[in-house]
Amino acid sequence: MRRRAHADRVELVAAVDIDKGRLDTFQATAGAFGMRPRGFDDLEAMLGAIRPDLVLNGTPPSLHRAQAVTALRAGAWVLCEKPLCLSLAEYDEIAIAEEEAEGYVSVVFQHRYGLHRSPVARPEELTEASDGEARGVSPFSNSFDLGVWARQRGSEVFDDEAVVLDPDALASYWERQLDWIDSGAAPSAEHIIETTDVTLDQVDVVTGRSGMAFIPAGAFIAYQSAAPDFDYDLANWPSDATTRPGFQYLKPTMYWSAASTSRHPPEAALLIDFLTNGPRVGEIFGLDRGEPANPAFREALAPGLDDTGREALVFSKAMAEEVGEPASITPSGGSDMDALFKRYTQDVLLGEASPREAAEGFIGELRDNVTAAS
């Protein structure tokens, strides 16, 4: 901006940022150099109003795929910050959009941060880059991870009141864990078992013993707060061309409820409505209790968020465009699934059962529990 390179050929016509303060600062700085870009808080609104020739995409990596495709379809060329996307499947989507559009996508690349900053790096590469001091990935660890993994493969854990988990999907889940351990991408089986259910300040990705981990997006702020010396990035799960679309889904981070025996049902309902939808509550809570679904609530809390909070909101907004239907509610008898899953996972990691044997045993026992409770 300072030199205004090619000022006789290029005009800065718009800027997009969900943070009004940062947007105002950018516009003021541009104005000092004689530029008057219009400000927007939504990419699609800007593309519809301005119709720019070129979009410079400097958002977090998790947003690149969707925003590049959106800009291409609006008739703009795209210059995207690295990495272009987070998986080969996302790359394929951009390539298809590019073939159907008039413009092209180019990628800015400076090898500035090193391998540990790249969300698309293989876990083995992260282990090698640290000379073994840290592992590339903390493997899956709970039934929530299992649910996402199964949906990537066209399966579900539950459907209404029934257990419908595909044994092949579950077996492949544990096979991937074993592959990571054998390659050195993940810690040893013993270490994984010993660190299961430790407090947040002791998990490997917080202590620096692991480069990547699978967590619910709603927990991102808690992880970043627990490790202020690290700068985490949010990214969607890895996938490939065979992954079923819509495998992610929106899941509440927190529920509010009132006892059915309350002597004041109307007042209880008003309180829950206030805690869920009141903008004043948004200003007080921030994102400490999860990301709110109410747009007015999000708008009220956005100005007070730090960079971590803003990244979490931007990521959730982007993911909302590609999520599938929510998973079925856990039926009666399925509430002990995590304890059951932990036991079978330990059997697999210690070699006491093969992934296929454990899959059949877990599914059978879970199905018996649900049947007995119905």
Short mmCIF file of C-alpha atoms in Angstrom, two decimals:
data_model
loop_
_atom_site.label_atom_id
_atom_site.label_comp_id
_atom_site.label_asym_id
_atom_site.label_seq_id
_atom_site.Cartn_x
_atom_site.Cartn_y
_atom_site.Cartn_z
CA MET A 1 0.00 0.00 0.00
CA ARG A 2 2.81 2.41 0.91
CA ARG A 3 4.36 2.42 -2.55
CA ARG A 4 1.14 1.92 -4.46
CA ALA A 5 2.86 -0.32 -6.99
CA HIS A 6 1.24 -0.11 -10.44
CA ALA A 7 -1.03 2.66 -9.13
CA ASP A 8 -1.71 3.69 -12.70
CA ARG A 9 -3.07 0.22 -13.51
CA VAL A 10 -4.66 -1.01 -10.26
CA GLU A 11 -7.45 0.48 -8.16
CA LEU A 12 -8.25 -0.72 -4.63
CA VAL A 13 -12.04 -0.77 -4.71
CA ALA A 14 -13.15 -2.72 -1.61
CA ALA A 15 -12.08 -4.31 1.66
CA VAL A 16 -13.86 -7.10 3.59
CA ASP A 17 -13.47 -7.83 7.30
CA ILE A 18 -15.92 -9.08 9.92
CA ASP A 19 -14.13 -6.90 12.48
CA LYS A 20 -15.44 -3.35 12.00
CA GLY A 21 -12.56 -1.84 13.95
CA ARG A 22 -9.93 -3.43 11.74
CA LEU A 23 -11.92 -2.54 8.63
CA ASP A 24 -12.15 1.10 9.70
CA THR A 25 -8.41 1.20 10.40
CA PHE A 26 -7.62 -0.27 6.99
CA GLN A 27 -9.88 2.21 5.20
CA ALA A 28 -8.33 5.12 7.11
CA THR A 29 -4.81 3.96 6.20
CA ALA A 30 -5.81 3.54 2.56
CA GLY A 31 -7.36 7.00 2.62
CA ALA A 32 -4.07 8.50 3.71
CA PHE A 33 -2.63 7.30 0.40
CA GLY A 34 -5.49 8.59 -1.69
CA MET A 35 -7.42 5.34 -1.92
CA ARG A 36 -11.12 5.04 -1.05
CA PRO A 37 -12.07 1.34 -0.83
CA ARG A 38 -15.65 0.59 0.20
CA GLY A 39 -15.98 -1.50 3.36
CA PHE A 40 -17.96 -4.72 3.71
CA ASP A 41 -18.37 -7.37 6.40
CA ASP A 42 -19.44 -10.09 3.95
CA LEU A 43 -17.57 -11.39 0.89
CA GLU A 44 -20.65 -12.24 -1.17
CA ALA A 45 -22.15 -8.79 -0.53
CA MET A 46 -18.95 -7.17 -1.73
CA LEU A 47 -18.76 -9.34 -4.85
CA GLY A 48 -22.35 -8.51 -5.71
CA ALA A 49 -21.94 -4.77 -5.22
CA ILE A 50 -18.45 -4.16 -6.61
CA ARG A 51 -17.76 -6.97 -9.12
CA PRO A 52 -13.94 -6.68 -8.71
CA ASP A 53 -11.50 -8.06 -11.27
CA LEU A 54 -9.18 -9.53 -8.63
CA VAL A 55 -9.69 -10.72 -5.03
CA LEU A 56 -6.71 -10.94 -2.67
CA ASN A 57 -7.63 -13.64 -0.15
CA GLY A 58 -5.71 -13.27 3.13
CA THR A 59 -8.09 -15.14 5.45
CA PRO A 60 -7.29 -18.22 7.59
CA PRO A 61 -6.56 -21.39 5.53
CA SER A 62 -9.80 -23.08 6.55
CA LEU A 63 -11.72 -20.46 4.55
CA HIS A 64 -9.67 -20.45 1.36
CA ARG A 65 -11.55 -23.13 -0.56
CA ALA A 66 -15.03 -21.67 -0.07
CA GLN A 67 -13.95 -18.08 -0.65
CA ALA A 68 -11.89 -18.87 -3.74
CA VAL A 69 -14.81 -20.74 -5.30
CA THR A 70 -17.21 -17.91 -4.40
CA ALA A 71 -14.95 -15.28 -5.97
CA LEU A 72 -14.42 -17.34 -9.12
CA ARG A 73 -18.15 -17.80 -9.57
CA ALA A 74 -18.60 -14.04 -9.22
CA GLY A 75 -16.24 -13.50 -12.15
CA ALA A 76 -13.12 -12.47 -10.23
CA TRP A 77 -9.58 -13.77 -10.41
CA VAL A 78 -8.11 -14.83 -7.05
CA LEU A 79 -4.68 -14.33 -5.49
CA CYS A 80 -4.74 -16.54 -2.39
CA GLU A 81 -2.39 -16.65 0.56
CA LYS A 82 -0.77 -20.02 1.25
CA PRO A 83 -1.82 -22.73 1.72
CA LEU A 84 -4.40 -22.72 -1.05
CA CYS A 85 -6.51 -25.36 0.71
CA LEU A 86 -6.44 -28.10 3.32
CA SER A 87 -6.89 -31.26 1.25
CA LEU A 88 -6.80 -32.70 -2.25
CA ALA A 89 -10.59 -32.82 -2.19
CA GLU A 90 -10.72 -29.05 -1.61
CA TYR A 91 -8.15 -28.55 -4.37
CA ASP A 92 -10.38 -30.53 -6.74
CA GLU A 93 -13.32 -28.26 -5.90
CA ILE A 94 -11.28 -25.15 -6.68
CA ALA A 95 -9.99 -26.68 -9.93
CA ILE A 96 -13.53 -27.53 -11.04
CA ALA A 97 -14.75 -24.01 -10.22
CA GLU A 98 -11.79 -22.57 -12.12
CA GLU A 99 -12.63 -24.62 -15.21
CA GLU A 100 -16.18 -23.27 -15.16
CA ALA A 101 -15.11 -19.64 -14.54
CA GLU A 102 -13.42 -16.96 -16.60
CA GLY A 103 -10.72 -16.27 -14.02
CA TYR A 104 -7.87 -18.18 -12.43
CA VAL A 105 -6.52 -18.80 -8.93
CA SER A 106 -2.89 -18.10 -8.03
CA VAL A 107 -1.19 -18.79 -4.71
CA VAL A 108 1.19 -16.60 -2.73
CA PHE A 109 4.04 -18.69 -1.38
CA GLN A 110 6.75 -17.65 1.00
CA HIS A 111 8.46 -20.34 3.06
CA ARG A 112 8.32 -18.19 6.16
CA TYR A 113 6.86 -20.19 9.01
CA GLY A 114 8.22 -23.65 8.34
CA LEU A 115 6.54 -27.01 8.15
CA HIS A 116 4.90 -26.82 11.56
CA ARG A 117 2.66 -23.99 10.36
CA SER A 118 1.20 -25.92 7.43
CA PRO A 119 -2.18 -27.60 8.16
CA VAL A 120 -1.68 -29.84 5.10
CA ALA A 121 1.64 -31.28 6.27
CA ARG A 122 1.68 -35.01 6.89
CA PRO A 123 1.97 -35.97 10.58
CA GLU A 124 5.17 -37.92 9.84
CA GLU A 125 6.76 -34.75 8.44
CA LEU A 126 5.94 -32.85 11.62
CA THR A 127 7.60 -35.54 13.73
CA GLU A 128 10.70 -35.44 11.52
CA ALA A 129 10.83 -31.62 11.57
CA SER A 130 11.02 -31.67 15.38
CA ASP A 131 13.71 -34.39 15.42
CA GLY A 132 11.31 -36.56 17.37
CA GLU A 133 10.84 -34.09 20.23
CA ALA A 134 7.16 -33.84 19.28
CA ARG A 135 4.79 -36.08 17.38
CA GLY A 136 2.88 -34.93 14.35
CA VAL A 137 -0.58 -35.78 15.60
CA SER A 138 -2.54 -36.78 18.66
CA PRO A 139 -4.80 -39.60 17.41
CA PHE A 140 -8.58 -39.68 17.71
CA SER A 141 -9.69 -40.26 21.25
CA ASN A 142 -13.45 -40.37 21.75
CA SER A 143 -16.86 -41.17 20.32
CA PHE A 144 -17.25 -37.66 18.89
CA ASP A 145 -14.19 -38.26 16.69
CA LEU A 146 -15.63 -41.64 15.76
CA GLY A 147 -18.89 -40.03 14.67
CA VAL A 148 -17.13 -37.65 12.29
CA TRP A 149 -14.88 -40.43 10.94
CA ALA A 150 -17.91 -42.66 10.30
CA ARG A 151 -19.77 -39.87 8.49
CA GLN A 152 -16.76 -39.36 6.22
CA ARG A 153 -17.34 -42.95 5.13
CA GLY A 154 -21.09 -42.72 4.67
CA SER A 155 -22.01 -44.26 8.02
CA GLU A 156 -23.52 -43.06 11.30
CA VAL A 157 -23.25 -44.36 14.85
CA PHE A 158 -27.00 -44.09 15.54
CA ASP A 159 -30.11 -43.72 13.44
CA ASP A 160 -33.10 -42.85 15.64
CA GLU A 161 -33.06 -45.59 18.29
CA ALA A 162 -30.81 -48.05 16.47
CA VAL A 163 -27.05 -48.66 16.29
CA VAL A 164 -26.15 -48.56 12.59
CA LEU A 165 -22.36 -48.12 12.71
CA ASP A 166 -20.56 -49.89 9.86
CA PRO A 167 -17.93 -52.31 11.28
CA ASP A 168 -15.60 -51.50 8.38
CA ALA A 169 -15.74 -47.78 9.21
CA LEU A 170 -14.92 -48.45 12.87
CA ALA A 171 -12.13 -50.90 12.02
CA SER A 172 -10.56 -48.35 9.66
CA TYR A 173 -10.66 -45.77 12.48
CA TRP A 174 -8.45 -47.95 14.68
CA GLU A 175 -6.29 -49.01 11.74
CA ARG A 176 -5.46 -45.37 11.09
CA GLN A 177 -4.42 -44.95 14.74
CA LEU A 178 -2.12 -47.96 14.51
CA ASP A 179 -0.62 -46.70 11.24
CA TRP A 180 0.21 -43.36 12.85
CA ILE A 181 1.82 -45.07 15.83
CA ASP A 182 3.88 -47.43 13.64
CA SER A 183 5.12 -44.57 11.44
CA GLY A 184 6.10 -42.38 14.39
CA ALA A 185 3.49 -39.78 13.47
CA ALA A 186 1.75 -40.40 16.80
CA PRO A 187 3.05 -41.26 20.30
CA SER A 188 3.32 -44.83 21.50
CA ALA A 189 0.23 -46.82 22.46
CA GLU A 190 1.28 -46.69 26.11
CA HIS A 191 1.60 -42.92 26.04
CA ILE A 192 -1.79 -42.51 24.38
CA ILE A 193 -3.43 -44.69 27.03
CA GLU A 194 -1.65 -42.93 29.91
CA THR A 195 -2.70 -39.47 28.71
CA THR A 196 -6.33 -40.33 28.01
CA ASP A 197 -8.68 -38.07 30.03
CA VAL A 198 -5.89 -35.90 31.47
CA THR A 199 -6.71 -32.28 32.22
CA LEU A 200 -6.46 -29.76 29.38
CA ASP A 201 -3.13 -28.34 30.55
CA GLN A 202 -1.57 -31.80 30.19
CA VAL A 203 -2.73 -32.85 26.72
CA ASP A 204 0.07 -33.19 24.17
CA VAL A 205 -1.01 -30.43 21.80
CA VAL A 206 -1.01 -27.97 24.75
CA THR A 207 2.33 -29.06 26.21
CA GLY A 208 3.98 -28.97 22.79
CA ARG A 209 4.45 -32.71 22.43
CA SER A 210 2.08 -32.88 19.46
CA GLY A 211 1.60 -30.69 16.39
CA MET A 212 -2.02 -31.45 15.54
CA ALA A 213 -5.09 -32.75 17.36
CA PHE A 214 -8.75 -33.44 16.65
CA ILE A 215 -10.96 -31.22 18.79
CA PRO A 216 -14.49 -29.77 18.57
CA ALA A 217 -14.26 -26.25 17.13
CA GLY A 218 -16.11 -24.96 20.18
CA ALA A 219 -13.11 -25.93 22.33
CA PHE A 220 -10.62 -23.93 20.24
CA ILE A 221 -10.56 -20.92 22.56
CA ALA A 222 -10.00 -23.10 25.61
CA TYR A 223 -7.02 -24.80 23.94
CA GLN A 224 -5.51 -21.49 22.83
CA SER A 225 -5.98 -20.04 26.33
CA ALA A 226 -4.27 -23.07 27.86
CA ALA A 227 -1.24 -22.60 25.58
CA PRO A 228 -0.65 -18.85 25.13
CA ASP A 229 2.88 -19.43 23.80
CA PHE A 230 1.50 -21.29 20.78
CA ASP A 231 -0.46 -19.91 17.84
CA TYR A 232 -2.98 -22.54 16.77
CA ASP A 233 -4.85 -22.67 13.47
CA LEU A 234 -8.32 -24.13 12.98
CA ALA A 235 -8.78 -26.42 10.00
CA ASN A 236 -11.38 -28.87 8.81
CA TRP A 237 -10.68 -32.58 9.04
CA PRO A 238 -8.39 -34.03 6.35
CA SER A 239 -10.30 -35.64 3.50
CA ASP A 240 -9.79 -36.98 0.01
CA ALA A 241 -11.76 -37.40 -3.18
CA THR A 242 -13.71 -40.36 -1.75
CA THR A 243 -14.89 -38.52 1.37
CA ARG A 244 -18.63 -38.06 1.61
CA PRO A 245 -19.63 -34.36 1.61
CA GLY A 246 -21.46 -32.97 4.61
CA PHE A 247 -19.64 -35.17 7.11
CA GLN A 248 -19.29 -32.29 9.56
CA TYR A 249 -22.35 -31.02 11.43
CA LEU A 250 -23.23 -28.21 13.79
CA LYS A 251 -23.38 -29.39 17.39
CA PRO A 252 -24.34 -27.25 20.39
CA THR A 253 -21.47 -26.51 22.73
CA MET A 254 -23.79 -25.92 25.67
CA TYR A 255 -27.40 -26.64 26.57
CA TRP A 256 -29.59 -24.66 28.97
CA SER A 257 -32.42 -26.54 30.66
CA ALA A 258 -34.94 -26.19 33.47
CA ALA A 259 -36.31 -28.93 35.69
CA SER A 260 -39.79 -30.13 34.79
CA THR A 261 -40.65 -29.84 38.50
CA SER A 262 -40.00 -26.09 38.51
CA ARG A 263 -42.78 -24.11 40.20
CA HIS A 264 -42.10 -21.21 37.82
CA PRO A 265 -42.10 -22.57 34.23
CA PRO A 266 -42.78 -19.23 32.49
CA GLU A 267 -40.01 -17.49 34.40
CA ALA A 268 -37.61 -20.39 33.72
CA ALA A 269 -38.41 -20.16 30.01
CA LEU A 270 -37.78 -16.42 30.03
CA LEU A 271 -34.43 -16.92 31.75
CA ILE A 272 -33.33 -19.56 29.24
CA ASP A 273 -34.45 -17.34 26.35
CA PHE A 274 -32.45 -14.45 27.81
CA LEU A 275 -29.32 -16.57 28.31
CA THR A 276 -29.61 -17.92 24.78
CA ASN A 277 -30.60 -14.85 22.81
CA GLY A 278 -29.88 -11.74 24.88
CA PRO A 279 -27.23 -9.50 23.28
CA ARG A 280 -26.21 -8.25 26.73
CA VAL A 281 -25.37 -11.83 27.68
CA GLY A 282 -23.23 -12.07 24.55
CA GLU A 283 -21.18 -9.09 25.67
CA ILE A 284 -20.60 -10.70 29.07
CA PHE A 285 -20.03 -14.34 28.06
CA GLY A 286 -18.02 -13.83 24.89
CA LEU A 287 -17.23 -17.31 23.56
CA ASP A 288 -16.34 -18.85 26.92
CA ARG A 289 -19.50 -20.95 26.83
CA GLY A 290 -19.35 -21.81 23.16
CA GLU A 291 -20.36 -20.14 19.93
CA PRO A 292 -23.96 -18.88 19.88
CA ALA A 293 -26.32 -19.71 17.03
CA ASN A 294 -28.30 -16.47 17.32
CA PRO A 295 -26.91 -13.90 14.80
CA ALA A 296 -27.76 -10.94 17.07
CA PHE A 297 -25.90 -12.65 19.92
CA ARG A 298 -22.81 -13.13 17.72
CA GLU A 299 -22.98 -9.53 16.51
CA ALA A 300 -23.09 -8.25 20.08
CA LEU A 301 -20.04 -10.20 21.23
CA ALA A 302 -17.89 -9.78 18.10
CA PRO A 303 -16.42 -6.32 18.96
CA GLY A 304 -14.99 -7.60 22.23
CA LEU A 305 -13.31 -10.69 20.80
CA ASP A 306 -9.57 -11.15 20.48
CA ASP A 307 -7.92 -12.69 17.42
CA THR A 308 -8.61 -16.22 18.67
CA GLY A 309 -12.31 -15.51 19.12
CA ARG A 310 -12.58 -13.90 15.71
CA GLU A 311 -10.86 -16.85 14.08
CA ALA A 312 -13.29 -19.23 15.78
CA LEU A 313 -16.32 -17.30 14.54
CA VAL A 314 -14.98 -17.00 11.00
CA PHE A 315 -14.25 -20.73 10.90
CA SER A 316 -17.73 -21.65 12.14
CA LYS A 317 -19.35 -19.33 9.61
CA ALA A 318 -17.37 -20.93 6.80
CA MET A 319 -18.12 -24.48 7.99
CA ALA A 320 -21.83 -23.71 8.19
CA GLU A 321 -21.84 -23.60 4.39
CA GLU A 322 -20.73 -27.21 4.02
CA VAL A 323 -22.08 -29.11 7.03
CA GLY A 324 -24.57 -31.94 6.69
CA GLU A 325 -27.58 -32.95 8.73
CA PRO A 326 -27.01 -33.22 12.51
CA ALA A 327 -26.26 -36.64 13.92
CA SER A 328 -29.08 -38.53 15.61
CA ILE A 329 -29.50 -38.00 19.34
CA THR A 330 -27.86 -40.71 21.42
CA PRO A 331 -30.63 -43.16 22.38
CA SER A 332 -31.28 -44.58 25.83
CA GLY A 333 -28.62 -47.13 26.63
CA GLY A 334 -25.99 -45.32 24.57
CA SER A 335 -24.84 -42.93 27.27
CA ASP A 336 -22.02 -45.28 28.32
CA MET A 337 -20.61 -45.32 24.80
CA ASP A 338 -17.48 -43.33 25.69
CA ALA A 339 -16.46 -45.71 28.47
CA LEU A 340 -17.18 -48.68 26.22
CA PHE A 341 -15.27 -47.13 23.35
CA LYS A 342 -12.28 -46.37 25.56
CA ARG A 343 -12.07 -50.02 26.66
CA TYR A 344 -12.11 -51.38 23.12
CA THR A 345 -9.62 -48.75 21.93
CA GLN A 346 -7.21 -49.83 24.66
CA ASP A 347 -7.59 -53.47 23.58
CA VAL A 348 -6.65 -52.51 20.02
CA LEU A 349 -3.70 -50.33 20.99
CA LEU A 350 -2.27 -53.02 23.26
CA GLY A 351 -2.71 -55.74 20.63
CA GLU A 352 -5.30 -57.67 22.62
CA ALA A 353 -7.81 -57.45 19.75
CA SER A 354 -7.58 -56.69 16.05
CA PRO A 355 -9.43 -53.62 14.75
CA ARG A 356 -12.04 -55.84 13.13
CA GLU A 357 -12.55 -57.97 16.25
CA ALA A 358 -12.86 -54.87 18.40
CA ALA A 359 -15.29 -53.28 15.95
CA GLU A 360 -17.63 -56.25 16.04
CA GLY A 361 -17.37 -56.50 19.81
CA PHE A 362 -18.00 -52.78 20.41
CA ILE A 363 -20.97 -52.59 18.04
CA GLY A 364 -22.51 -55.75 19.48
CA GLU A 365 -22.16 -54.58 23.08
CA LEU A 366 -23.43 -51.08 22.28
CA ARG A 367 -26.42 -52.55 20.43
CA ASP A 368 -27.21 -54.81 23.41
CA ASN A 369 -27.13 -51.81 25.76
CA VAL A 370 -29.52 -49.83 23.58
CA THR A 371 -31.88 -52.78 23.17
CA ALA A 372 -31.93 -53.45 26.89
CA ALA A 373 -32.80 -49.83 27.64
CA SER A 374 -35.64 -49.60 25.11
#
